[in-house]
Amino acid sequence: MDGNGISRLNIGEETESETLPSEKEITKLKTEIAYYLETMVEDSLRKFVLKRDKENLLDKSTTEFFRKRNRYRASKKLLQYLVRIIDDLPDDDRKRDLNSDHFNEFKRLVAFQSELMKEEDVINAMEREFEEMRREKKINLWYFRGQMRSAINEITELIRQADKPVPESYHKLFKALSRLSSFWFYVRGNNEKRVRITDVYINKLLRVLISRFPEIGG
């Protein structure tokens, strides 16, 4: 709870305060995510095309279609990478460098999610949520815009600091995703039913990774 009485999700604290999932529960989670990923892009885009056709938006829908497709595919690949990291957790020489190609691709995917916060349609969506929060909490809209700028700056800096394929840099990217995830929960009033299922899965995978992935030197 911040100074304005607004509840804020902190994944790091959640990891420490709640019982972490067992190996059986993690396996079940990965199976659930794998099933979701099989149809995630196709189903989401199919629904978008149906909506587009109903609203007769053919003149401006091509660009939006490809933008949405790229976003869905990036989210899908990000989830796949998080699952891969769990599967490949180092268990012996924990100071060794990890695969640089995998690290660079993971960093690119995290950066893509961060950059979405600056997209016009995403900002407009957040502004609508902020307007609802402003009326409910009776707080100036500039406060919420400040929260958004602060989150973007923090996430950007964490990504910048993740400069080489070592556990410390992976943790920077995990923290960047945690901050991103917590912000989207915050924007949606910490109501899991209103948050994208992708963000819910990212949240759950991060809880496992932050607690188990080795971080040498903090």
mmCIF file with all atom_site columns, C-alpha atoms in Angstrom:
data_model
loop_
_atom_site.group_PDB
_atom_site.id
_atom_site.type_symbol
_atom_site.label_atom_id
_atom_site.label_alt_id
_atom_site.label_comp_id
_atom_site.label_asym_id
_atom_site.label_entity_id
_atom_site.label_seq_id
_atom_site.pdbx_PDB_ins_code
_atom_site.Cartn_x
_atom_site.Cartn_y
_atom_site.Cartn_z
_atom_site.occupancy
_atom_site.B_iso_or_equiv
_atom_site.pdbx_formal_charge
_atom_site.auth_seq_id
_atom_site.auth_comp_id
_atom_site.auth_asym_id
_atom_site.auth_atom_id
_atom_site.pdbx_PDB_model_num
ATOM 1   C CA . MET A 1 1   ? 0.000   0.000   0.000   1.00 0.00 ? 1   MET A CA 1
ATOM 2   C CA . ASP A 1 2   ? 1.512   3.309   -1.028  1.00 0.00 ? 2   ASP A CA 1
ATOM 3   C CA . GLY A 1 3   ? 1.069   6.688   0.607   1.00 0.00 ? 3   GLY A CA 1
ATOM 4   C CA . ASN A 1 4   ? -2.139  7.293   -1.308  1.00 0.00 ? 4   ASN A CA 1
ATOM 5   C CA . GLY A 1 5   ? -3.802  4.116   -0.157  1.00 0.00 ? 5   GLY A CA 1
ATOM 6   C CA . ILE A 1 6   ? -3.231  2.312   -3.440  1.00 0.00 ? 6   ILE A CA 1
ATOM 7   C CA . SER A 1 7   ? -2.391  -1.366  -3.249  1.00 0.00 ? 7   SER A CA 1
ATOM 8   C CA . ARG A 1 8   ? 0.690   -2.305  -5.272  1.00 0.00 ? 8   ARG A CA 1
ATOM 9   C CA . LEU A 1 9   ? 1.806   -5.797  -6.226  1.00 0.00 ? 9   LEU A CA 1
ATOM 10  C CA . ASN A 1 10  ? 5.432   -6.597  -5.525  1.00 0.00 ? 10  ASN A CA 1
ATOM 11  C CA . ILE A 1 11  ? 6.368   -9.963  -6.969  1.00 0.00 ? 11  ILE A CA 1
ATOM 12  C CA . GLY A 1 12  ? 9.608   -10.161 -5.022  1.00 0.00 ? 12  GLY A CA 1
ATOM 13  C CA . GLU A 1 13  ? 7.788   -9.804  -1.722  1.00 0.00 ? 13  GLU A CA 1
ATOM 14  C CA . GLU A 1 14  ? 5.106   -12.217 -2.897  1.00 0.00 ? 14  GLU A CA 1
ATOM 15  C CA . THR A 1 15  ? 7.778   -14.835 -3.598  1.00 0.00 ? 15  THR A CA 1
ATOM 16  C CA . GLU A 1 16  ? 9.108   -14.536 -0.069  1.00 0.00 ? 16  GLU A CA 1
ATOM 17  C CA . SER A 1 17  ? 5.753   -14.418 1.691   1.00 0.00 ? 17  SER A CA 1
ATOM 18  C CA . GLU A 1 18  ? 3.898   -17.199 -0.121  1.00 0.00 ? 18  GLU A CA 1
ATOM 19  C CA . THR A 1 19  ? 4.708   -20.874 -0.415  1.00 0.00 ? 19  THR A CA 1
ATOM 20  C CA . LEU A 1 20  ? 6.431   -21.516 -3.711  1.00 0.00 ? 20  LEU A CA 1
ATOM 21  C CA . PRO A 1 21  ? 4.963   -24.163 -6.020  1.00 0.00 ? 21  PRO A CA 1
ATOM 22  C CA . SER A 1 22  ? 6.210   -27.724 -5.760  1.00 0.00 ? 22  SER A CA 1
ATOM 23  C CA . GLU A 1 23  ? 7.906   -29.525 -8.632  1.00 0.00 ? 23  GLU A CA 1
ATOM 24  C CA . LYS A 1 24  ? 4.590   -31.210 -9.410  1.00 0.00 ? 24  LYS A CA 1
ATOM 25  C CA . GLU A 1 25  ? 2.808   -27.840 -9.507  1.00 0.00 ? 25  GLU A CA 1
ATOM 26  C CA . ILE A 1 26  ? 5.548   -26.363 -11.712 1.00 0.00 ? 26  ILE A CA 1
ATOM 27  C CA . THR A 1 27  ? 5.193   -29.261 -14.142 1.00 0.00 ? 27  THR A CA 1
ATOM 28  C CA . LYS A 1 28  ? 1.432   -28.710 -14.213 1.00 0.00 ? 28  LYS A CA 1
ATOM 29  C CA . LEU A 1 29  ? 1.949   -24.984 -14.818 1.00 0.00 ? 29  LEU A CA 1
ATOM 30  C CA . LYS A 1 30  ? 4.310   -25.634 -17.735 1.00 0.00 ? 30  LYS A CA 1
ATOM 31  C CA . THR A 1 31  ? 1.817   -28.082 -19.256 1.00 0.00 ? 31  THR A CA 1
ATOM 32  C CA . GLU A 1 32  ? -0.960  -25.517 -18.901 1.00 0.00 ? 32  GLU A CA 1
ATOM 33  C CA . ILE A 1 33  ? 1.185   -22.829 -20.531 1.00 0.00 ? 33  ILE A CA 1
ATOM 34  C CA . ALA A 1 34  ? 2.199   -25.166 -23.362 1.00 0.00 ? 34  ALA A CA 1
ATOM 35  C CA . TYR A 1 35  ? -1.465  -25.831 -24.123 1.00 0.00 ? 35  TYR A CA 1
ATOM 36  C CA . TYR A 1 36  ? -2.233  -22.109 -24.009 1.00 0.00 ? 36  TYR A CA 1
ATOM 37  C CA . LEU A 1 37  ? 0.645   -21.307 -26.372 1.00 0.00 ? 37  LEU A CA 1
ATOM 38  C CA . GLU A 1 38  ? -0.612  -23.787 -28.969 1.00 0.00 ? 38  GLU A CA 1
ATOM 39  C CA . THR A 1 39  ? -3.624  -21.595 -29.722 1.00 0.00 ? 39  THR A CA 1
ATOM 40  C CA . MET A 1 40  ? -2.703  -18.231 -28.217 1.00 0.00 ? 40  MET A CA 1
ATOM 41  C CA . VAL A 1 41  ? -1.747  -16.325 -31.383 1.00 0.00 ? 41  VAL A CA 1
ATOM 42  C CA . GLU A 1 42  ? -4.228  -17.941 -33.734 1.00 0.00 ? 42  GLU A CA 1
ATOM 43  C CA . ASP A 1 43  ? -7.258  -17.600 -31.426 1.00 0.00 ? 43  ASP A CA 1
ATOM 44  C CA . SER A 1 44  ? -6.452  -14.033 -30.442 1.00 0.00 ? 44  SER A CA 1
ATOM 45  C CA . LEU A 1 45  ? -5.961  -12.933 -34.039 1.00 0.00 ? 45  LEU A CA 1
ATOM 46  C CA . ARG A 1 46  ? -9.066  -14.797 -35.197 1.00 0.00 ? 46  ARG A CA 1
ATOM 47  C CA . LYS A 1 47  ? -11.135 -12.879 -32.635 1.00 0.00 ? 47  LYS A CA 1
ATOM 48  C CA . PHE A 1 48  ? -9.555  -9.635  -33.786 1.00 0.00 ? 48  PHE A CA 1
ATOM 49  C CA . VAL A 1 49  ? -10.364 -10.369 -37.448 1.00 0.00 ? 49  VAL A CA 1
ATOM 50  C CA . LEU A 1 50  ? -14.007 -11.161 -36.556 1.00 0.00 ? 50  LEU A CA 1
ATOM 51  C CA . LYS A 1 51  ? -14.267 -7.906  -34.621 1.00 0.00 ? 51  LYS A CA 1
ATOM 52  C CA . ARG A 1 52  ? -12.641 -6.024  -37.498 1.00 0.00 ? 52  ARG A CA 1
ATOM 53  C CA . ASP A 1 53  ? -15.094 -7.447  -40.026 1.00 0.00 ? 53  ASP A CA 1
ATOM 54  C CA . LYS A 1 54  ? -18.112 -6.699  -37.836 1.00 0.00 ? 54  LYS A CA 1
ATOM 55  C CA . GLU A 1 55  ? -17.035 -3.099  -37.376 1.00 0.00 ? 55  GLU A CA 1
ATOM 56  C CA . ASN A 1 56  ? -16.154 -2.699  -41.060 1.00 0.00 ? 56  ASN A CA 1
ATOM 57  C CA . LEU A 1 57  ? -12.653 -1.447  -40.308 1.00 0.00 ? 57  LEU A CA 1
ATOM 58  C CA . LEU A 1 58  ? -10.967 -2.950  -43.353 1.00 0.00 ? 58  LEU A CA 1
ATOM 59  C CA . ASP A 1 59  ? -9.439  0.356   -44.445 1.00 0.00 ? 59  ASP A CA 1
ATOM 60  C CA . LYS A 1 60  ? -7.246  0.705   -41.384 1.00 0.00 ? 60  LYS A CA 1
ATOM 61  C CA . SER A 1 61  ? -7.061  -2.843  -40.065 1.00 0.00 ? 61  SER A CA 1
ATOM 62  C CA . THR A 1 62  ? -4.043  -4.205  -41.952 1.00 0.00 ? 62  THR A CA 1
ATOM 63  C CA . THR A 1 63  ? -1.467  -2.246  -39.961 1.00 0.00 ? 63  THR A CA 1
ATOM 64  C CA . GLU A 1 64  ? -3.255  -2.974  -36.705 1.00 0.00 ? 64  GLU A CA 1
ATOM 65  C CA . PHE A 1 65  ? -3.474  -6.674  -37.577 1.00 0.00 ? 65  PHE A CA 1
ATOM 66  C CA . PHE A 1 66  ? 0.270   -7.000  -38.100 1.00 0.00 ? 66  PHE A CA 1
ATOM 67  C CA . ARG A 1 67  ? 1.000   -4.946  -34.987 1.00 0.00 ? 67  ARG A CA 1
ATOM 68  C CA . LYS A 1 68  ? -1.208  -7.197  -32.884 1.00 0.00 ? 68  LYS A CA 1
ATOM 69  C CA . ARG A 1 69  ? 0.276   -10.296 -34.497 1.00 0.00 ? 69  ARG A CA 1
ATOM 70  C CA . ASN A 1 70  ? 3.806   -9.150  -33.648 1.00 0.00 ? 70  ASN A CA 1
ATOM 71  C CA . ARG A 1 71  ? 2.775   -8.449  -30.066 1.00 0.00 ? 71  ARG A CA 1
ATOM 72  C CA . TYR A 1 72  ? 1.129   -11.828 -29.608 1.00 0.00 ? 72  TYR A CA 1
ATOM 73  C CA . ARG A 1 73  ? 4.116   -13.616 -31.103 1.00 0.00 ? 73  ARG A CA 1
ATOM 74  C CA . ALA A 1 74  ? 6.555   -11.691 -28.897 1.00 0.00 ? 74  ALA A CA 1
ATOM 75  C CA . SER A 1 75  ? 4.532   -12.559 -25.787 1.00 0.00 ? 75  SER A CA 1
ATOM 76  C CA . LYS A 1 76  ? 4.383   -16.190 -26.866 1.00 0.00 ? 76  LYS A CA 1
ATOM 77  C CA . LYS A 1 77  ? 8.138   -16.347 -27.357 1.00 0.00 ? 77  LYS A CA 1
ATOM 78  C CA . LEU A 1 78  ? 8.751   -14.633 -24.014 1.00 0.00 ? 78  LEU A CA 1
ATOM 79  C CA . LEU A 1 79  ? 6.721   -17.276 -22.199 1.00 0.00 ? 79  LEU A CA 1
ATOM 80  C CA . GLN A 1 80  ? 8.620   -19.985 -24.060 1.00 0.00 ? 80  GLN A CA 1
ATOM 81  C CA . TYR A 1 81  ? 11.935  -18.474 -22.958 1.00 0.00 ? 81  TYR A CA 1
ATOM 82  C CA . LEU A 1 82  ? 10.859  -18.267 -19.314 1.00 0.00 ? 82  LEU A CA 1
ATOM 83  C CA . VAL A 1 83  ? 9.893   -21.945 -19.376 1.00 0.00 ? 83  VAL A CA 1
ATOM 84  C CA . ARG A 1 84  ? 13.190  -22.799 -21.087 1.00 0.00 ? 84  ARG A CA 1
ATOM 85  C CA . ILE A 1 85  ? 15.151  -20.980 -18.381 1.00 0.00 ? 85  ILE A CA 1
ATOM 86  C CA . ILE A 1 86  ? 13.350  -22.972 -15.678 1.00 0.00 ? 86  ILE A CA 1
ATOM 87  C CA . ASP A 1 87  ? 14.176  -26.186 -17.531 1.00 0.00 ? 87  ASP A CA 1
ATOM 88  C CA . ASP A 1 88  ? 17.837  -25.180 -17.897 1.00 0.00 ? 88  ASP A CA 1
ATOM 89  C CA . LEU A 1 89  ? 18.552  -23.854 -14.406 1.00 0.00 ? 89  LEU A CA 1
ATOM 90  C CA . PRO A 1 90  ? 22.289  -24.332 -13.736 1.00 0.00 ? 90  PRO A CA 1
ATOM 91  C CA . ASP A 1 91  ? 23.005  -26.757 -10.917 1.00 0.00 ? 91  ASP A CA 1
ATOM 92  C CA . ASP A 1 92  ? 26.790  -26.945 -10.751 1.00 0.00 ? 92  ASP A CA 1
ATOM 93  C CA . ASP A 1 93  ? 29.149  -24.215 -11.968 1.00 0.00 ? 93  ASP A CA 1
ATOM 94  C CA . ARG A 1 94  ? 26.880  -21.272 -11.165 1.00 0.00 ? 94  ARG A CA 1
ATOM 95  C CA . LYS A 1 95  ? 29.378  -18.601 -12.158 1.00 0.00 ? 95  LYS A CA 1
ATOM 96  C CA . ARG A 1 96  ? 29.738  -19.771 -15.711 1.00 0.00 ? 96  ARG A CA 1
ATOM 97  C CA . ASP A 1 97  ? 28.555  -17.645 -18.605 1.00 0.00 ? 97  ASP A CA 1
ATOM 98  C CA . LEU A 1 98  ? 25.268  -18.783 -20.095 1.00 0.00 ? 98  LEU A CA 1
ATOM 99  C CA . ASN A 1 99  ? 24.397  -19.064 -23.767 1.00 0.00 ? 99  ASN A CA 1
ATOM 100 C CA . SER A 1 100 ? 24.930  -15.554 -25.164 1.00 0.00 ? 100 SER A CA 1
ATOM 101 C CA . ASP A 1 101 ? 22.529  -15.989 -28.089 1.00 0.00 ? 101 ASP A CA 1
ATOM 102 C CA . HIS A 1 102 ? 19.731  -17.080 -25.762 1.00 0.00 ? 102 HIS A CA 1
ATOM 103 C CA . PHE A 1 103 ? 20.501  -14.213 -23.379 1.00 0.00 ? 103 PHE A CA 1
ATOM 104 C CA . ASN A 1 104 ? 20.470  -11.581 -26.122 1.00 0.00 ? 104 ASN A CA 1
ATOM 105 C CA . GLU A 1 105 ? 17.179  -12.882 -27.504 1.00 0.00 ? 105 GLU A CA 1
ATOM 106 C CA . PHE A 1 106 ? 15.634  -12.935 -24.014 1.00 0.00 ? 106 PHE A CA 1
ATOM 107 C CA . LYS A 1 107 ? 16.810  -9.373  -23.407 1.00 0.00 ? 107 LYS A CA 1
ATOM 108 C CA . ARG A 1 108 ? 15.323  -8.306  -26.735 1.00 0.00 ? 108 ARG A CA 1
ATOM 109 C CA . LEU A 1 109 ? 11.977  -9.847  -25.802 1.00 0.00 ? 109 LEU A CA 1
ATOM 110 C CA . VAL A 1 110 ? 11.955  -8.102  -22.416 1.00 0.00 ? 110 VAL A CA 1
ATOM 111 C CA . ALA A 1 111 ? 12.862  -4.802  -24.072 1.00 0.00 ? 111 ALA A CA 1
ATOM 112 C CA . PHE A 1 112 ? 10.015  -5.279  -26.578 1.00 0.00 ? 112 PHE A CA 1
ATOM 113 C CA . GLN A 1 113 ? 7.512   -5.638  -23.720 1.00 0.00 ? 113 GLN A CA 1
ATOM 114 C CA . SER A 1 114 ? 8.950   -2.519  -22.109 1.00 0.00 ? 114 SER A CA 1
ATOM 115 C CA . GLU A 1 115 ? 8.722   -0.496  -25.319 1.00 0.00 ? 115 GLU A CA 1
ATOM 116 C CA . LEU A 1 116 ? 5.032   -1.372  -25.612 1.00 0.00 ? 116 LEU A CA 1
ATOM 117 C CA . MET A 1 117 ? 4.392   0.930   -22.652 1.00 0.00 ? 117 MET A CA 1
ATOM 118 C CA . LYS A 1 118 ? 5.304   3.839   -24.948 1.00 0.00 ? 118 LYS A CA 1
ATOM 119 C CA . GLU A 1 119 ? 2.967   2.844   -27.792 1.00 0.00 ? 119 GLU A CA 1
ATOM 120 C CA . GLU A 1 120 ? 0.091   5.267   -28.381 1.00 0.00 ? 120 GLU A CA 1
ATOM 121 C CA . ASP A 1 121 ? -2.712  2.706   -28.119 1.00 0.00 ? 121 ASP A CA 1
ATOM 122 C CA . VAL A 1 122 ? -1.220  1.236   -24.944 1.00 0.00 ? 122 VAL A CA 1
ATOM 123 C CA . ILE A 1 123 ? -0.845  4.674   -23.357 1.00 0.00 ? 123 ILE A CA 1
ATOM 124 C CA . ASN A 1 124 ? -4.458  5.467   -24.283 1.00 0.00 ? 124 ASN A CA 1
ATOM 125 C CA . ALA A 1 125 ? -5.619  2.212   -22.676 1.00 0.00 ? 125 ALA A CA 1
ATOM 126 C CA . MET A 1 126 ? -3.692  3.029   -19.498 1.00 0.00 ? 126 MET A CA 1
ATOM 127 C CA . GLU A 1 127 ? -5.092  6.565   -19.472 1.00 0.00 ? 127 GLU A CA 1
ATOM 128 C CA . ARG A 1 128 ? -8.629  5.157   -19.504 1.00 0.00 ? 128 ARG A CA 1
ATOM 129 C CA . GLU A 1 129 ? -7.798  2.937   -16.552 1.00 0.00 ? 129 GLU A CA 1
ATOM 130 C CA . PHE A 1 130 ? -6.133  5.851   -14.751 1.00 0.00 ? 130 PHE A CA 1
ATOM 131 C CA . GLU A 1 131 ? -9.255  7.954   -15.250 1.00 0.00 ? 131 GLU A CA 1
ATOM 132 C CA . GLU A 1 132 ? -11.321 5.282   -13.514 1.00 0.00 ? 132 GLU A CA 1
ATOM 133 C CA . MET A 1 133 ? -8.781  5.040   -10.690 1.00 0.00 ? 133 MET A CA 1
ATOM 134 C CA . ARG A 1 134 ? -8.697  8.828   -10.381 1.00 0.00 ? 134 ARG A CA 1
ATOM 135 C CA . ARG A 1 135 ? -12.447 8.972   -9.810  1.00 0.00 ? 135 ARG A CA 1
ATOM 136 C CA . GLU A 1 136 ? -12.403 6.071   -7.367  1.00 0.00 ? 136 GLU A CA 1
ATOM 137 C CA . LYS A 1 137 ? -9.350  7.187   -5.358  1.00 0.00 ? 137 LYS A CA 1
ATOM 138 C CA . LYS A 1 138 ? -9.964  10.929  -5.792  1.00 0.00 ? 138 LYS A CA 1
ATOM 139 C CA . ILE A 1 139 ? -6.342  11.437  -6.829  1.00 0.00 ? 139 ILE A CA 1
ATOM 140 C CA . ASN A 1 140 ? -5.056  13.797  -9.502  1.00 0.00 ? 140 ASN A CA 1
ATOM 141 C CA . LEU A 1 141 ? -4.514  12.112  -12.867 1.00 0.00 ? 141 LEU A CA 1
ATOM 142 C CA . TRP A 1 142 ? -0.934  13.420  -12.929 1.00 0.00 ? 142 TRP A CA 1
ATOM 143 C CA . TYR A 1 143 ? -0.117  11.100  -10.030 1.00 0.00 ? 143 TYR A CA 1
ATOM 144 C CA . PHE A 1 144 ? -0.894  8.028   -12.139 1.00 0.00 ? 144 PHE A CA 1
ATOM 145 C CA . ARG A 1 145 ? 0.991   9.438   -15.115 1.00 0.00 ? 145 ARG A CA 1
ATOM 146 C CA . GLY A 1 146 ? 3.955   9.920   -12.798 1.00 0.00 ? 146 GLY A CA 1
ATOM 147 C CA . GLN A 1 147 ? 3.679   6.285   -11.724 1.00 0.00 ? 147 GLN A CA 1
ATOM 148 C CA . MET A 1 148 ? 3.809   5.257   -15.369 1.00 0.00 ? 148 MET A CA 1
ATOM 149 C CA . ARG A 1 149 ? 6.882   7.378   -16.120 1.00 0.00 ? 149 ARG A CA 1
ATOM 150 C CA . SER A 1 150 ? 8.617   6.071   -13.016 1.00 0.00 ? 150 SER A CA 1
ATOM 151 C CA . ALA A 1 151 ? 7.912   2.455   -13.986 1.00 0.00 ? 151 ALA A CA 1
ATOM 152 C CA . ILE A 1 152 ? 9.161   2.981   -17.545 1.00 0.00 ? 152 ILE A CA 1
ATOM 153 C CA . ASN A 1 153 ? 12.380  4.625   -16.320 1.00 0.00 ? 153 ASN A CA 1
ATOM 154 C CA . GLU A 1 154 ? 13.054  1.884   -13.771 1.00 0.00 ? 154 GLU A CA 1
ATOM 155 C CA . ILE A 1 155 ? 12.400  -0.917  -16.256 1.00 0.00 ? 155 ILE A CA 1
ATOM 156 C CA . THR A 1 156 ? 14.542  0.739   -18.939 1.00 0.00 ? 156 THR A CA 1
ATOM 157 C CA . GLU A 1 157 ? 17.466  1.116   -16.546 1.00 0.00 ? 157 GLU A CA 1
ATOM 158 C CA . LEU A 1 158 ? 17.285  -2.506  -15.399 1.00 0.00 ? 158 LEU A CA 1
ATOM 159 C CA . ILE A 1 159 ? 17.353  -3.688  -19.008 1.00 0.00 ? 159 ILE A CA 1
ATOM 160 C CA . ARG A 1 160 ? 20.309  -1.412  -19.757 1.00 0.00 ? 160 ARG A CA 1
ATOM 161 C CA . GLN A 1 161 ? 22.250  -2.848  -16.819 1.00 0.00 ? 161 GLN A CA 1
ATOM 162 C CA . ALA A 1 162 ? 21.743  -6.425  -18.061 1.00 0.00 ? 162 ALA A CA 1
ATOM 163 C CA . ASP A 1 163 ? 24.790  -6.334  -20.299 1.00 0.00 ? 163 ASP A CA 1
ATOM 164 C CA . LYS A 1 164 ? 26.194  -9.873  -20.444 1.00 0.00 ? 164 LYS A CA 1
ATOM 165 C CA . PRO A 1 165 ? 24.986  -13.495 -20.214 1.00 0.00 ? 165 PRO A CA 1
ATOM 166 C CA . VAL A 1 166 ? 25.616  -14.130 -16.517 1.00 0.00 ? 166 VAL A CA 1
ATOM 167 C CA . PRO A 1 167 ? 23.142  -14.857 -13.687 1.00 0.00 ? 167 PRO A CA 1
ATOM 168 C CA . GLU A 1 168 ? 23.306  -11.262 -12.363 1.00 0.00 ? 168 GLU A CA 1
ATOM 169 C CA . SER A 1 169 ? 22.133  -9.910  -15.712 1.00 0.00 ? 169 SER A CA 1
ATOM 170 C CA . TYR A 1 170 ? 19.351  -12.470 -15.928 1.00 0.00 ? 170 TYR A CA 1
ATOM 171 C CA . HIS A 1 171 ? 18.145  -11.235 -12.543 1.00 0.00 ? 171 HIS A CA 1
ATOM 172 C CA . LYS A 1 172 ? 18.106  -7.677  -13.872 1.00 0.00 ? 172 LYS A CA 1
ATOM 173 C CA . LEU A 1 173 ? 15.803  -8.848  -16.659 1.00 0.00 ? 173 LEU A CA 1
ATOM 174 C CA . PHE A 1 174 ? 13.652  -10.837 -14.211 1.00 0.00 ? 174 PHE A CA 1
ATOM 175 C CA . LYS A 1 175 ? 13.307  -7.710  -12.071 1.00 0.00 ? 175 LYS A CA 1
ATOM 176 C CA . ALA A 1 176 ? 12.441  -5.628  -15.128 1.00 0.00 ? 176 ALA A CA 1
ATOM 177 C CA . LEU A 1 177 ? 9.691   -8.110  -16.025 1.00 0.00 ? 177 LEU A CA 1
ATOM 178 C CA . SER A 1 178 ? 8.546   -8.163  -12.394 1.00 0.00 ? 178 SER A CA 1
ATOM 179 C CA . ARG A 1 179 ? 8.231   -4.393  -12.393 1.00 0.00 ? 179 ARG A CA 1
ATOM 180 C CA . LEU A 1 180 ? 6.411   -4.526  -15.706 1.00 0.00 ? 180 LEU A CA 1
ATOM 181 C CA . SER A 1 181 ? 4.066   -7.244  -14.457 1.00 0.00 ? 181 SER A CA 1
ATOM 182 C CA . SER A 1 182 ? 3.384   -5.445  -11.177 1.00 0.00 ? 182 SER A CA 1
ATOM 183 C CA . PHE A 1 183 ? 2.586   -2.261  -13.076 1.00 0.00 ? 183 PHE A CA 1
ATOM 184 C CA . TRP A 1 184 ? 0.019   -4.003  -15.283 1.00 0.00 ? 184 TRP A CA 1
ATOM 185 C CA . PHE A 1 185 ? -1.599  -5.549  -12.219 1.00 0.00 ? 185 PHE A CA 1
ATOM 186 C CA . TYR A 1 186 ? -1.603  -2.083  -10.670 1.00 0.00 ? 186 TYR A CA 1
ATOM 187 C CA . VAL A 1 187 ? -3.228  -0.553  -13.767 1.00 0.00 ? 187 VAL A CA 1
ATOM 188 C CA . ARG A 1 188 ? -5.927  -3.245  -13.641 1.00 0.00 ? 188 ARG A CA 1
ATOM 189 C CA . GLY A 1 189 ? -6.634  -2.642  -9.964  1.00 0.00 ? 189 GLY A CA 1
ATOM 190 C CA . ASN A 1 190 ? -4.752  -5.797  -8.905  1.00 0.00 ? 190 ASN A CA 1
ATOM 191 C CA . ASN A 1 191 ? -7.696  -7.788  -10.264 1.00 0.00 ? 191 ASN A CA 1
ATOM 192 C CA . GLU A 1 192 ? -6.262  -10.950 -11.823 1.00 0.00 ? 192 GLU A CA 1
ATOM 193 C CA . LYS A 1 193 ? -9.475  -11.475 -13.819 1.00 0.00 ? 193 LYS A CA 1
ATOM 194 C CA . ARG A 1 194 ? -8.834  -8.204  -15.678 1.00 0.00 ? 194 ARG A CA 1
ATOM 195 C CA . VAL A 1 195 ? -5.158  -8.881  -16.403 1.00 0.00 ? 195 VAL A CA 1
ATOM 196 C CA . ARG A 1 196 ? -4.015  -10.607 -19.604 1.00 0.00 ? 196 ARG A CA 1
ATOM 197 C CA . ILE A 1 197 ? -3.569  -14.336 -19.091 1.00 0.00 ? 197 ILE A CA 1
ATOM 198 C CA . THR A 1 198 ? -0.061  -13.884 -20.532 1.00 0.00 ? 198 THR A CA 1
ATOM 199 C CA . ASP A 1 199 ? 0.839   -11.516 -17.695 1.00 0.00 ? 199 ASP A CA 1
ATOM 200 C CA . VAL A 1 200 ? -0.599  -13.918 -15.127 1.00 0.00 ? 200 VAL A CA 1
ATOM 201 C CA . TYR A 1 201 ? 1.610   -16.712 -16.492 1.00 0.00 ? 201 TYR A CA 1
ATOM 202 C CA . ILE A 1 202 ? 4.657   -14.423 -16.585 1.00 0.00 ? 202 ILE A CA 1
ATOM 203 C CA . ASN A 1 203 ? 3.976   -13.567 -12.962 1.00 0.00 ? 203 ASN A CA 1
ATOM 204 C CA . LYS A 1 204 ? 3.822   -17.233 -11.950 1.00 0.00 ? 204 LYS A CA 1
ATOM 205 C CA . LEU A 1 205 ? 6.971   -18.189 -13.863 1.00 0.00 ? 205 LEU A CA 1
ATOM 206 C CA . LEU A 1 206 ? 8.897   -15.266 -12.416 1.00 0.00 ? 206 LEU A CA 1
ATOM 207 C CA . ARG A 1 207 ? 8.046   -16.338 -8.880  1.00 0.00 ? 207 ARG A CA 1
ATOM 208 C CA . VAL A 1 208 ? 9.818   -19.634 -9.566  1.00 0.00 ? 208 VAL A CA 1
ATOM 209 C CA . LEU A 1 209 ? 12.771  -18.080 -11.392 1.00 0.00 ? 209 LEU A CA 1
ATOM 210 C CA . ILE A 1 210 ? 13.459  -15.264 -8.916  1.00 0.00 ? 210 ILE A CA 1
ATOM 211 C CA . SER A 1 211 ? 13.558  -17.746 -6.044  1.00 0.00 ? 211 SER A CA 1
ATOM 212 C CA . ARG A 1 212 ? 15.603  -20.454 -7.765  1.00 0.00 ? 212 ARG A CA 1
ATOM 213 C CA . PHE A 1 213 ? 17.818  -18.923 -10.414 1.00 0.00 ? 213 PHE A CA 1
ATOM 214 C CA . PRO A 1 214 ? 21.319  -18.363 -8.910  1.00 0.00 ? 214 PRO A CA 1
ATOM 215 C CA . GLU A 1 215 ? 22.295  -14.748 -8.427  1.00 0.00 ? 215 GLU A CA 1
ATOM 216 C CA . ILE A 1 216 ? 25.999  -14.392 -7.734  1.00 0.00 ? 216 ILE A CA 1
ATOM 217 C CA . GLY A 1 217 ? 26.974  -11.188 -6.016  1.00 0.00 ? 217 GLY A CA 1
ATOM 218 C CA . GLY A 1 218 ? 23.356  -9.857  -5.803  1.00 0.00 ? 218 GLY A CA 1
#
